[in-house]
Amino acid sequence: TLKVVTKKQPNVKEMDDLLFAWVVAKHVKSNAITIVKDQVLIGMGAGQPNRVTSVRLAAQFAGGASNGAVLASDALFPFDDNVNEAASAGITAIVQPGGSIRDEEIIETADNLGIAMAFTGTRHFLH
């Protein structure tokens, strides 16, 4: 189950896409980022030395289609730079495990950018 941690709640379509993106991220190599729109994987970043590079790669592959899409991360966001990268790609909602010592800062950044964010409390992290 997802726990929404931001002021903005995902709408029904975003929630469906978040759940799909989360399942897909489970099957992608570590530092996995998946971008989904309308139940279709449109961008993916994986196997990178850091998560923000995976976000950039996923957004690059998605191109303009990422505007209005959602993003899933297989593990927690250690810094809010991931949220800023997602916002610059037009992402409207994010699902991630949570559990960073900077969760409050990351949630605040999402709130400031108008992005819905949900935590799973579980990480996939496939090596």
PDB file of C-alpha atoms in Angstrom:
ATOM      1  CA  THR A   1       0.000   0.000   0.000  1.00  0.00           C
ATOM      2  CA  LEU A   2       1.085   3.525  -0.700  1.00  0.00           C
ATOM      3  CA  LYS A   3       1.172   6.288   1.891  1.00  0.00           C
ATOM      4  CA  VAL A   4       0.784   9.753   0.362  1.00  0.00           C
ATOM      5  CA  VAL A   5       3.181  12.081   2.183  1.00  0.00           C
ATOM      6  CA  THR A   6       2.652  15.343   0.281  1.00  0.00           C
ATOM      7  CA  LYS A   7      -0.096  17.938   0.385  1.00  0.00           C
ATOM      8  CA  LYS A   8      -1.004  17.112  -3.215  1.00  0.00           C
ATOM      9  CA  GLN A   9      -2.830  13.809  -3.512  1.00  0.00           C
ATOM     10  CA  PRO A  10      -2.359  11.749  -6.680  1.00  0.00           C
ATOM     11  CA  ASN A  11      -5.514  11.558  -8.759  1.00  0.00           C
ATOM     12  CA  VAL A  12      -6.935   8.143  -9.753  1.00  0.00           C
ATOM     13  CA  LYS A  13      -5.003   8.009 -13.049  1.00  0.00           C
ATOM     14  CA  GLU A  14      -1.743   8.994 -11.351  1.00  0.00           C
ATOM     15  CA  MET A  15      -2.313   6.408  -8.612  1.00  0.00           C
ATOM     16  CA  ASP A  16      -2.874   3.659 -11.197  1.00  0.00           C
ATOM     17  CA  ASP A  17       0.287   4.711 -13.026  1.00  0.00           C
ATOM     18  CA  LEU A  18       2.276   4.941  -9.759  1.00  0.00           C
ATOM     19  CA  LEU A  19       1.334   1.381  -8.843  1.00  0.00           C
ATOM     20  CA  PHE A  20       2.283   0.149 -12.324  1.00  0.00           C
ATOM     21  CA  ALA A  21       5.575   2.091 -12.290  1.00  0.00           C
ATOM     22  CA  TRP A  22       6.394   0.626  -8.867  1.00  0.00           C
ATOM     23  CA  VAL A  23       5.854  -2.954 -10.081  1.00  0.00           C
ATOM     24  CA  VAL A  24       7.986  -2.327 -13.178  1.00  0.00           C
ATOM     25  CA  ALA A  25      10.782  -0.778 -11.077  1.00  0.00           C
ATOM     26  CA  LYS A  26      10.996  -4.038  -9.122  1.00  0.00           C
ATOM     27  CA  HIS A  27      12.328  -5.780 -12.239  1.00  0.00           C
ATOM     28  CA  VAL A  28      14.927  -3.175 -13.210  1.00  0.00           C
ATOM     29  CA  LYS A  29      18.557  -3.113 -11.999  1.00  0.00           C
ATOM     30  CA  SER A  30      19.514  -1.025  -8.980  1.00  0.00           C
ATOM     31  CA  ASN A  31      19.161   2.717  -8.960  1.00  0.00           C
ATOM     32  CA  ALA A  32      16.097   1.948 -11.041  1.00  0.00           C
ATOM     33  CA  ILE A  33      13.876   4.795 -12.134  1.00  0.00           C
ATOM     34  CA  THR A  34      10.773   4.166 -14.209  1.00  0.00           C
ATOM     35  CA  ILE A  35       8.582   6.786 -15.846  1.00  0.00           C
ATOM     36  CA  VAL A  36       5.057   5.716 -16.734  1.00  0.00           C
ATOM     37  CA  LYS A  37       2.179   7.399 -18.512  1.00  0.00           C
ATOM     38  CA  ASP A  38      -1.171   5.763 -19.234  1.00  0.00           C
ATOM     39  CA  GLN A  39       0.092   2.381 -17.972  1.00  0.00           C
ATOM     40  CA  VAL A  40       3.005   2.432 -20.453  1.00  0.00           C
ATOM     41  CA  LEU A  41       6.698   2.502 -19.509  1.00  0.00           C
ATOM     42  CA  ILE A  42       8.032   5.516 -21.401  1.00  0.00           C
ATOM     43  CA  GLY A  43      11.404   6.014 -19.697  1.00  0.00           C
ATOM     44  CA  MET A  44      13.826   4.005 -17.632  1.00  0.00           C
ATOM     45  CA  GLY A  45      17.185   4.612 -15.967  1.00  0.00           C
ATOM     46  CA  ALA A  46      19.065   1.775 -14.323  1.00  0.00           C
ATOM     47  CA  GLY A  47      22.450   0.509 -13.189  1.00  0.00           C
ATOM     48  CA  GLN A  48      23.858   3.984 -12.686  1.00  0.00           C
ATOM     49  CA  PRO A  49      26.280   4.943  -9.902  1.00  0.00           C
ATOM     50  CA  ASN A  50      23.701   7.371  -8.478  1.00  0.00           C
ATOM     51  CA  ARG A  51      19.969   7.830  -8.573  1.00  0.00           C
ATOM     52  CA  VAL A  52      19.908  11.343 -10.057  1.00  0.00           C
ATOM     53  CA  THR A  53      21.707  10.061 -13.174  1.00  0.00           C
ATOM     54  CA  SER A  54      19.026   7.375 -13.482  1.00  0.00           C
ATOM     55  CA  VAL A  55      16.325  10.066 -13.244  1.00  0.00           C
ATOM     56  CA  ARG A  56      18.051  12.060 -16.000  1.00  0.00           C
ATOM     57  CA  LEU A  57      18.376   8.992 -18.227  1.00  0.00           C
ATOM     58  CA  ALA A  58      14.750   7.986 -17.733  1.00  0.00           C
ATOM     59  CA  ALA A  59      13.597  11.523 -18.551  1.00  0.00           C
ATOM     60  CA  GLN A  60      15.853  11.632 -21.611  1.00  0.00           C
ATOM     61  CA  PHE A  61      14.378   8.382 -22.940  1.00  0.00           C
ATOM     62  CA  ALA A  62      10.831   9.560 -22.230  1.00  0.00           C
ATOM     63  CA  GLY A  63      11.442  12.886 -23.955  1.00  0.00           C
ATOM     64  CA  GLY A  64       8.477  15.231 -24.049  1.00  0.00           C
ATOM     65  CA  ALA A  65       6.145  12.351 -23.167  1.00  0.00           C
ATOM     66  CA  SER A  66       7.310  12.680 -19.545  1.00  0.00           C
ATOM     67  CA  ASN A  67       5.198  15.817 -19.155  1.00  0.00           C
ATOM     68  CA  GLY A  68       2.287  14.701 -16.969  1.00  0.00           C
ATOM     69  CA  ALA A  69       3.815  11.272 -16.280  1.00  0.00           C
ATOM     70  CA  VAL A  70       4.686   9.604 -12.972  1.00  0.00           C
ATOM     71  CA  LEU A  71       7.993   8.286 -11.663  1.00  0.00           C
ATOM     72  CA  ALA A  72       8.951   5.339  -9.468  1.00  0.00           C
ATOM     73  CA  SER A  73      12.253   4.758  -7.697  1.00  0.00           C
ATOM     74  CA  ASP A  74      13.312   1.330  -6.430  1.00  0.00           C
ATOM     75  CA  ALA A  75      15.001   2.862  -3.382  1.00  0.00           C
ATOM     76  CA  LEU A  76      14.792   6.029  -1.314  1.00  0.00           C
ATOM     77  CA  PHE A  77      15.778   9.456  -2.569  1.00  0.00           C
ATOM     78  CA  PRO A  78      18.814  10.497  -0.513  1.00  0.00           C
ATOM     79  CA  PHE A  79      18.585  14.119  -1.700  1.00  0.00           C
ATOM     80  CA  ASP A  80      15.928  16.403  -3.197  1.00  0.00           C
ATOM     81  CA  ASP A  81      17.920  16.780  -6.445  1.00  0.00           C
ATOM     82  CA  ASN A  82      15.989  13.757  -7.710  1.00  0.00           C
ATOM     83  CA  VAL A  83      12.692  15.565  -7.162  1.00  0.00           C
ATOM     84  CA  ASN A  84      14.017  18.683  -8.906  1.00  0.00           C
ATOM     85  CA  GLU A  85      15.112  16.586 -11.901  1.00  0.00           C
ATOM     86  CA  ALA A  86      11.703  14.910 -12.011  1.00  0.00           C
ATOM     87  CA  ALA A  87       9.966  18.291 -11.901  1.00  0.00           C
ATOM     88  CA  SER A  88      12.054  19.601 -14.785  1.00  0.00           C
ATOM     89  CA  ALA A  89      10.860  16.594 -16.815  1.00  0.00           C
ATOM     90  CA  GLY A  90       7.203  17.410 -16.066  1.00  0.00           C
ATOM     91  CA  ILE A  91       6.601  14.538 -13.617  1.00  0.00           C
ATOM     92  CA  THR A  92       3.422  15.054 -11.569  1.00  0.00           C
ATOM     93  CA  ALA A  93       3.695  12.215  -9.022  1.00  0.00           C
ATOM     94  CA  ILE A  94       6.440  10.064  -7.501  1.00  0.00           C
ATOM     95  CA  VAL A  95       6.478   6.778  -5.625  1.00  0.00           C
ATOM     96  CA  GLN A  96       9.516   5.712  -3.626  1.00  0.00           C
ATOM     97  CA  PRO A  97      10.217   3.736  -0.449  1.00  0.00           C
ATOM     98  CA  GLY A  98      11.043   6.697   1.789  1.00  0.00           C
ATOM     99  CA  GLY A  99      13.328   6.237   4.768  1.00  0.00           C
ATOM    100  CA  SER A 100      15.974   8.852   4.018  1.00  0.00           C
ATOM    101  CA  ILE A 101      17.252  11.027   6.845  1.00  0.00           C
ATOM    102  CA  ARG A 102      16.237  13.873   4.504  1.00  0.00           C
ATOM    103  CA  ASP A 103      12.635  12.695   3.903  1.00  0.00           C
ATOM    104  CA  GLU A 104      11.193  15.930   5.332  1.00  0.00           C
ATOM    105  CA  GLU A 105      13.320  18.045   2.968  1.00  0.00           C
ATOM    106  CA  ILE A 106      12.404  15.822   0.010  1.00  0.00           C
ATOM    107  CA  ILE A 107       8.683  16.026   0.835  1.00  0.00           C
ATOM    108  CA  GLU A 108       8.952  19.810   1.220  1.00  0.00           C
ATOM    109  CA  THR A 109      10.599  20.077  -2.211  1.00  0.00           C
ATOM    110  CA  ALA A 110       7.824  17.971  -3.751  1.00  0.00           C
ATOM    111  CA  ASP A 111       5.219  20.160  -2.043  1.00  0.00           C
ATOM    112  CA  ASN A 112       6.910  23.333  -3.307  1.00  0.00           C
ATOM    113  CA  LEU A 113       6.974  21.929  -6.850  1.00  0.00           C
ATOM    114  CA  GLY A 114       3.353  20.698  -6.765  1.00  0.00           C
ATOM    115  CA  ILE A 115       4.327  17.037  -7.104  1.00  0.00           C
ATOM    116  CA  ALA A 116       2.398  14.308  -5.311  1.00  0.00           C
ATOM    117  CA  MET A 117       4.608  11.785  -3.528  1.00  0.00           C
ATOM    118  CA  ALA A 118       3.838   8.448  -1.959  1.00  0.00           C
ATOM    119  CA  PHE A 119       6.038   6.168   0.114  1.00  0.00           C
ATOM    120  CA  THR A 120       5.900   2.365   0.011  1.00  0.00           C
ATOM    121  CA  GLY A 121       8.023   1.622   3.085  1.00  0.00           C
ATOM    122  CA  THR A 122       9.686  -1.171   1.064  1.00  0.00           C
ATOM    123  CA  ARG A 123      12.568  -1.044  -1.354  1.00  0.00           C
ATOM    124  CA  HIS A 124      13.201  -3.292  -4.358  1.00  0.00           C
ATOM    125  CA  PHE A 125      16.902  -2.623  -5.096  1.00  0.00           C
ATOM    126  CA  LEU A 126      17.736  -5.454  -7.519  1.00  0.00           C
ATOM    127  CA  HIS A 127      21.502  -5.904  -7.936  1.00  0.00           C
TER     128      HIS A 127
END
